[in-house]
mmCIF file with all atom_site columns, C-alpha atoms in Angstrom:
data_model
loop_
_atom_site.group_PDB
_atom_site.id
_atom_site.type_symbol
_atom_site.label_atom_id
_atom_site.label_alt_id
_atom_site.label_comp_id
_atom_site.label_asym_id
_atom_site.label_entity_id
_atom_site.label_seq_id
_atom_site.pdbx_PDB_ins_code
_atom_site.Cartn_x
_atom_site.Cartn_y
_atom_site.Cartn_z
_atom_site.occupancy
_atom_site.B_iso_or_equiv
_atom_site.pdbx_formal_charge
_atom_site.auth_seq_id
_atom_site.auth_comp_id
_atom_site.auth_asym_id
_atom_site.auth_atom_id
_atom_site.pdbx_PDB_model_num
ATOM 1   C CA . UNK O 1 1   ? 0.000  0.000  0.000  1.00 0.00 ? 599 UNK O CA 1
ATOM 2   C CA . UNK O 1 2   ? 1.392  3.365  -0.976 1.00 0.00 ? 600 UNK O CA 1
ATOM 3   C CA . UNK O 1 3   ? 1.517  5.964  1.777  1.00 0.00 ? 601 UNK O CA 1
ATOM 4   C CA . UNK O 1 4   ? -0.157 9.267  1.041  1.00 0.00 ? 602 UNK O CA 1
ATOM 5   C CA . UNK O 1 5   ? 1.277  12.316 2.679  1.00 0.00 ? 603 UNK O CA 1
ATOM 6   C CA . UNK O 1 6   ? -0.786 15.408 3.157  1.00 0.00 ? 604 UNK O CA 1
ATOM 7   C CA . UNK O 1 7   ? 0.253  18.968 2.673  1.00 0.00 ? 605 UNK O CA 1
ATOM 8   C CA . UNK O 1 8   ? 2.487  20.344 5.393  1.00 0.00 ? 606 UNK O CA 1
ATOM 9   C CA . UNK O 1 9   ? 0.941  22.675 7.951  1.00 0.00 ? 607 UNK O CA 1
ATOM 10  C CA . UNK O 1 10  ? 2.907  25.775 6.996  1.00 0.00 ? 608 UNK O CA 1
ATOM 11  C CA . UNK O 1 11  ? 1.547  27.893 9.849  1.00 0.00 ? 609 UNK O CA 1
ATOM 12  C CA . UNK O 1 12  ? 2.763  25.334 12.378 1.00 0.00 ? 610 UNK O CA 1
ATOM 13  C CA . UNK O 1 13  ? 6.101  24.948 10.586 1.00 0.00 ? 611 UNK O CA 1
ATOM 14  C CA . UNK O 1 14  ? 6.464  28.733 10.471 1.00 0.00 ? 612 UNK O CA 1
ATOM 15  C CA . UNK O 1 15  ? 5.781  29.002 14.209 1.00 0.00 ? 613 UNK O CA 1
ATOM 16  C CA . UNK O 1 16  ? 8.429  26.352 14.898 1.00 0.00 ? 614 UNK O CA 1
ATOM 17  C CA . UNK O 1 17  ? 10.974 28.157 12.707 1.00 0.00 ? 615 UNK O CA 1
ATOM 18  C CA . UNK O 1 18  ? 10.193 31.447 14.435 1.00 0.00 ? 616 UNK O CA 1
ATOM 19  C CA . UNK O 1 19  ? 10.680 29.920 17.891 1.00 0.00 ? 617 UNK O CA 1
ATOM 20  C CA . UNK O 1 20  ? 13.957 28.241 16.879 1.00 0.00 ? 618 UNK O CA 1
ATOM 21  C CA . UNK O 1 21  ? 15.328 31.457 15.369 1.00 0.00 ? 619 UNK O CA 1
ATOM 22  C CA . UNK O 1 22  ? 14.165 33.493 18.355 1.00 0.00 ? 620 UNK O CA 1
ATOM 23  C CA . UNK O 1 23  ? 15.855 31.007 20.697 1.00 0.00 ? 621 UNK O CA 1
ATOM 24  C CA . UNK O 1 24  ? 19.096 31.227 18.726 1.00 0.00 ? 622 UNK O CA 1
ATOM 25  C CA . UNK O 1 25  ? 18.968 35.035 18.885 1.00 0.00 ? 623 UNK O CA 1
ATOM 26  C CA . UNK O 1 26  ? 18.413 34.947 22.650 1.00 0.00 ? 624 UNK O CA 1
ATOM 27  C CA . UNK O 1 27  ? 21.267 32.457 23.027 1.00 0.00 ? 625 UNK O CA 1
ATOM 28  C CA . UNK O 1 28  ? 23.558 34.651 20.929 1.00 0.00 ? 626 UNK O CA 1
ATOM 29  C CA . UNK O 1 29  ? 22.640 37.716 22.946 1.00 0.00 ? 627 UNK O CA 1
ATOM 30  C CA . UNK O 1 30  ? 23.014 36.048 26.333 1.00 0.00 ? 628 UNK O CA 1
ATOM 31  C CA . UNK O 1 31  ? 26.207 34.108 25.700 1.00 0.00 ? 629 UNK O CA 1
ATOM 32  C CA . UNK O 1 32  ? 28.351 36.110 23.294 1.00 0.00 ? 630 UNK O CA 1
ATOM 33  C CA . UNK O 1 33  ? 30.530 37.785 25.944 1.00 0.00 ? 631 UNK O CA 1
ATOM 34  C CA . UNK O 1 34  ? 31.270 34.571 27.826 1.00 0.00 ? 632 UNK O CA 1
ATOM 35  C CA . UNK O 1 35  ? 31.841 32.669 24.573 1.00 0.00 ? 633 UNK O CA 1
ATOM 36  C CA . UNK O 1 36  ? 34.254 35.342 23.366 1.00 0.00 ? 634 UNK O CA 1
ATOM 37  C CA . UNK O 1 37  ? 36.182 35.241 26.643 1.00 0.00 ? 635 UNK O CA 1
ATOM 38  C CA . UNK O 1 38  ? 36.397 31.459 26.911 1.00 0.00 ? 636 UNK O CA 1
ATOM 39  C CA . UNK O 1 39  ? 36.567 30.334 23.292 1.00 0.00 ? 637 UNK O CA 1
ATOM 40  C CA . UNK O 1 40  ? 37.541 33.468 21.296 1.00 0.00 ? 638 UNK O CA 1
ATOM 41  C CA . UNK O 1 41  ? 34.346 33.041 19.288 1.00 0.00 ? 639 UNK O CA 1
ATOM 42  C CA . UNK O 1 42  ? 31.267 35.101 20.130 1.00 0.00 ? 640 UNK O CA 1
ATOM 43  C CA . UNK O 1 43  ? 28.988 32.583 18.442 1.00 0.00 ? 641 UNK O CA 1
ATOM 44  C CA . UNK O 1 44  ? 30.510 29.400 19.903 1.00 0.00 ? 642 UNK O CA 1
ATOM 45  C CA . UNK O 1 45  ? 27.349 28.387 21.766 1.00 0.00 ? 643 UNK O CA 1
ATOM 46  C CA . UNK O 1 46  ? 25.087 29.275 18.837 1.00 0.00 ? 644 UNK O CA 1
ATOM 47  C CA . UNK O 1 47  ? 27.169 27.085 16.528 1.00 0.00 ? 645 UNK O CA 1
ATOM 48  C CA . UNK O 1 48  ? 27.017 24.218 19.027 1.00 0.00 ? 646 UNK O CA 1
ATOM 49  C CA . UNK O 1 49  ? 23.251 24.620 19.338 1.00 0.00 ? 647 UNK O CA 1
ATOM 50  C CA . UNK O 1 50  ? 22.895 24.527 15.563 1.00 0.00 ? 648 UNK O CA 1
ATOM 51  C CA . UNK O 1 51  ? 25.114 21.449 15.273 1.00 0.00 ? 649 UNK O CA 1
ATOM 52  C CA . UNK O 1 52  ? 23.790 19.446 18.223 1.00 0.00 ? 650 UNK O CA 1
ATOM 53  C CA . UNK O 1 53  ? 20.249 20.811 18.545 1.00 0.00 ? 651 UNK O CA 1
ATOM 54  C CA . UNK O 1 54  ? 18.782 22.235 15.356 1.00 0.00 ? 652 UNK O CA 1
ATOM 55  C CA . UNK O 1 55  ? 20.270 19.824 12.800 1.00 0.00 ? 653 UNK O CA 1
ATOM 56  C CA . UNK O 1 56  ? 19.311 16.668 14.750 1.00 0.00 ? 654 UNK O CA 1
ATOM 57  C CA . UNK O 1 57  ? 15.874 18.215 15.255 1.00 0.00 ? 655 UNK O CA 1
ATOM 58  C CA . UNK O 1 58  ? 15.434 18.705 11.514 1.00 0.00 ? 656 UNK O CA 1
ATOM 59  C CA . UNK O 1 59  ? 16.553 15.121 10.909 1.00 0.00 ? 657 UNK O CA 1
ATOM 60  C CA . UNK O 1 60  ? 14.093 13.836 13.530 1.00 0.00 ? 658 UNK O CA 1
ATOM 61  C CA . UNK O 1 61  ? 11.308 15.932 11.968 1.00 0.00 ? 659 UNK O CA 1
ATOM 62  C CA . UNK O 1 62  ? 12.002 14.399 8.568  1.00 0.00 ? 660 UNK O CA 1
ATOM 63  C CA . UNK O 1 63  ? 12.163 10.829 9.916  1.00 0.00 ? 661 UNK O CA 1
ATOM 64  C CA . UNK O 1 64  ? 8.964  11.125 11.945 1.00 0.00 ? 662 UNK O CA 1
ATOM 65  C CA . UNK O 1 65  ? 7.145  12.873 9.087  1.00 0.00 ? 663 UNK O CA 1
ATOM 66  C CA . UNK O 1 66  ? 7.926  9.918  6.820  1.00 0.00 ? 664 UNK O CA 1
ATOM 67  C CA . UNK O 1 67  ? 7.248  7.273  9.498  1.00 0.00 ? 665 UNK O CA 1
ATOM 68  C CA . UNK O 1 68  ? 3.971  5.401  9.236  1.00 0.00 ? 666 UNK O CA 1
ATOM 69  C CA . UNK O 1 69  ? 2.108  6.119  12.465 1.00 0.00 ? 667 UNK O CA 1
ATOM 70  C CA . UNK O 1 70  ? 0.517  2.666  12.304 1.00 0.00 ? 668 UNK O CA 1
ATOM 71  C CA . UNK O 1 71  ? 3.950  1.242  13.126 1.00 0.00 ? 669 UNK O CA 1
ATOM 72  C CA . UNK O 1 72  ? 4.029  3.299  16.323 1.00 0.00 ? 670 UNK O CA 1
ATOM 73  C CA . UNK O 1 73  ? 0.568  2.023  17.201 1.00 0.00 ? 671 UNK O CA 1
ATOM 74  C CA . UNK O 1 74  ? 1.765  -1.583 16.873 1.00 0.00 ? 672 UNK O CA 1
ATOM 75  C CA . UNK O 1 75  ? 4.863  -0.872 18.978 1.00 0.00 ? 673 UNK O CA 1
ATOM 76  C CA . UNK O 1 76  ? 3.092  1.197  21.650 1.00 0.00 ? 674 UNK O CA 1
ATOM 77  C CA . UNK O 1 77  ? 2.988  -1.491 24.351 1.00 0.00 ? 675 UNK O CA 1
ATOM 78  C CA . UNK O 1 78  ? 6.636  -2.420 23.797 1.00 0.00 ? 676 UNK O CA 1
ATOM 79  C CA . UNK O 1 79  ? 7.681  1.248  23.976 1.00 0.00 ? 677 UNK O CA 1
ATOM 80  C CA . UNK O 1 80  ? 5.598  1.714  27.129 1.00 0.00 ? 678 UNK O CA 1
ATOM 81  C CA . UNK O 1 81  ? 7.227  -1.244 28.912 1.00 0.00 ? 679 UNK O CA 1
ATOM 82  C CA . UNK O 1 82  ? 10.669 -0.138 27.694 1.00 0.00 ? 680 UNK O CA 1
ATOM 83  C CA . UNK O 1 83  ? 10.152 3.365  29.111 1.00 0.00 ? 681 UNK O CA 1
ATOM 84  C CA . UNK O 1 84  ? 9.041  1.957  32.475 1.00 0.00 ? 682 UNK O CA 1
ATOM 85  C CA . UNK O 1 85  ? 12.283 -0.045 32.548 1.00 0.00 ? 683 UNK O CA 1
ATOM 86  C CA . UNK O 1 86  ? 14.347 3.004  31.612 1.00 0.00 ? 684 UNK O CA 1
ATOM 87  C CA . UNK O 1 87  ? 12.681 5.024  34.388 1.00 0.00 ? 685 UNK O CA 1
ATOM 88  C CA . UNK O 1 88  ? 13.689 2.335  36.914 1.00 0.00 ? 686 UNK O CA 1
ATOM 89  C CA . UNK O 1 89  ? 17.369 2.343  35.844 1.00 0.00 ? 687 UNK O CA 1
ATOM 90  C CA . UNK O 1 90  ? 18.460 5.365  37.964 1.00 0.00 ? 688 UNK O CA 1
ATOM 91  C CA . UNK O 1 91  ? 17.649 3.407  41.114 1.00 0.00 ? 689 UNK O CA 1
ATOM 92  C CA . UNK O 1 92  ? 20.036 0.565  40.228 1.00 0.00 ? 690 UNK O CA 1
ATOM 93  C CA . UNK O 1 93  ? 23.490 0.724  41.853 1.00 0.00 ? 691 UNK O CA 1
ATOM 94  C CA . UNK O 1 94  ? 26.264 1.392  39.371 1.00 0.00 ? 692 UNK O CA 1
ATOM 95  C CA . UNK O 1 95  ? 23.961 2.877  36.761 1.00 0.00 ? 693 UNK O CA 1
ATOM 96  C CA . UNK O 1 96  ? 21.959 5.511  38.623 1.00 0.00 ? 694 UNK O CA 1
ATOM 97  C CA . UNK O 1 97  ? 23.505 8.644  40.016 1.00 0.00 ? 695 UNK O CA 1
ATOM 98  C CA . UNK O 1 98  ? 22.453 11.758 41.858 1.00 0.00 ? 696 UNK O CA 1
ATOM 99  C CA . UNK O 1 99  ? 25.102 13.959 40.189 1.00 0.00 ? 697 UNK O CA 1
ATOM 100 C CA . UNK O 1 100 ? 25.310 16.110 43.294 1.00 0.00 ? 698 UNK O CA 1
ATOM 101 C CA . UNK O 1 101 ? 21.584 16.359 43.971 1.00 0.00 ? 699 UNK O CA 1
ATOM 102 C CA . UNK O 1 102 ? 19.317 14.454 46.340 1.00 0.00 ? 700 UNK O CA 1
ATOM 103 C CA . UNK O 1 103 ? 17.271 12.958 43.494 1.00 0.00 ? 701 UNK O CA 1
ATOM 104 C CA . UNK O 1 104 ? 18.224 9.661  41.871 1.00 0.00 ? 702 UNK O CA 1
ATOM 105 C CA . UNK O 1 105 ? 17.302 10.788 38.394 1.00 0.00 ? 703 UNK O CA 1
ATOM 106 C CA . UNK O 1 106 ? 20.426 10.328 36.280 1.00 0.00 ? 704 UNK O CA 1
ATOM 107 C CA . UNK O 1 107 ? 21.808 7.378  34.334 1.00 0.00 ? 705 UNK O CA 1
ATOM 108 C CA . UNK O 1 108 ? 25.596 7.567  34.018 1.00 0.00 ? 706 UNK O CA 1
ATOM 109 C CA . UNK O 1 109 ? 27.425 5.316  31.563 1.00 0.00 ? 707 UNK O CA 1
ATOM 110 C CA . UNK O 1 110 ? 31.053 6.348  31.170 1.00 0.00 ? 708 UNK O CA 1
ATOM 111 C CA . UNK O 1 111 ? 31.170 10.067 30.466 1.00 0.00 ? 709 UNK O CA 1
ATOM 112 C CA . UNK O 1 112 ? 27.589 10.062 29.159 1.00 0.00 ? 710 UNK O CA 1
ATOM 113 C CA . UNK O 1 113 ? 24.766 11.048 31.507 1.00 0.00 ? 711 UNK O CA 1
ATOM 114 C CA . UNK O 1 114 ? 21.053 11.429 30.813 1.00 0.00 ? 712 UNK O CA 1
ATOM 115 C CA . UNK O 1 115 ? 17.796 11.806 32.690 1.00 0.00 ? 713 UNK O CA 1
ATOM 116 C CA . UNK O 1 116 ? 15.422 9.048  31.539 1.00 0.00 ? 714 UNK O CA 1
ATOM 117 C CA . UNK O 1 117 ? 12.420 11.289 32.201 1.00 0.00 ? 715 UNK O CA 1
ATOM 118 C CA . UNK O 1 118 ? 13.477 13.203 29.067 1.00 0.00 ? 716 UNK O CA 1
ATOM 119 C CA . UNK O 1 119 ? 12.451 10.207 26.959 1.00 0.00 ? 717 UNK O CA 1
ATOM 120 C CA . UNK O 1 120 ? 9.330  9.248  28.861 1.00 0.00 ? 718 UNK O CA 1
#
């Protein structure tokens, strides 16, 4: 069966683009002095945000726009159980960490740390 894709919601896409650009402008305004002092580049943090935030976001938008939502419906129970398991991981010794806070909400594997609530 051939998938039919509708027309993009340009108002919604425009609002997203506006918010991303506004966020980048705020980041540039708020961080240019510190970035210039530490890295000799006033736009260091803006470039990092573009590379590690905006570009992966555009890739994710493309992938999820092309993804058949029926597949997600079939995988919903598996994803639900997986997320419950991921939310339990911070409480396991050796994996979970407080990272200086009282809450056990971080998973630390090597130099990589993440809060599983971000995915759930």
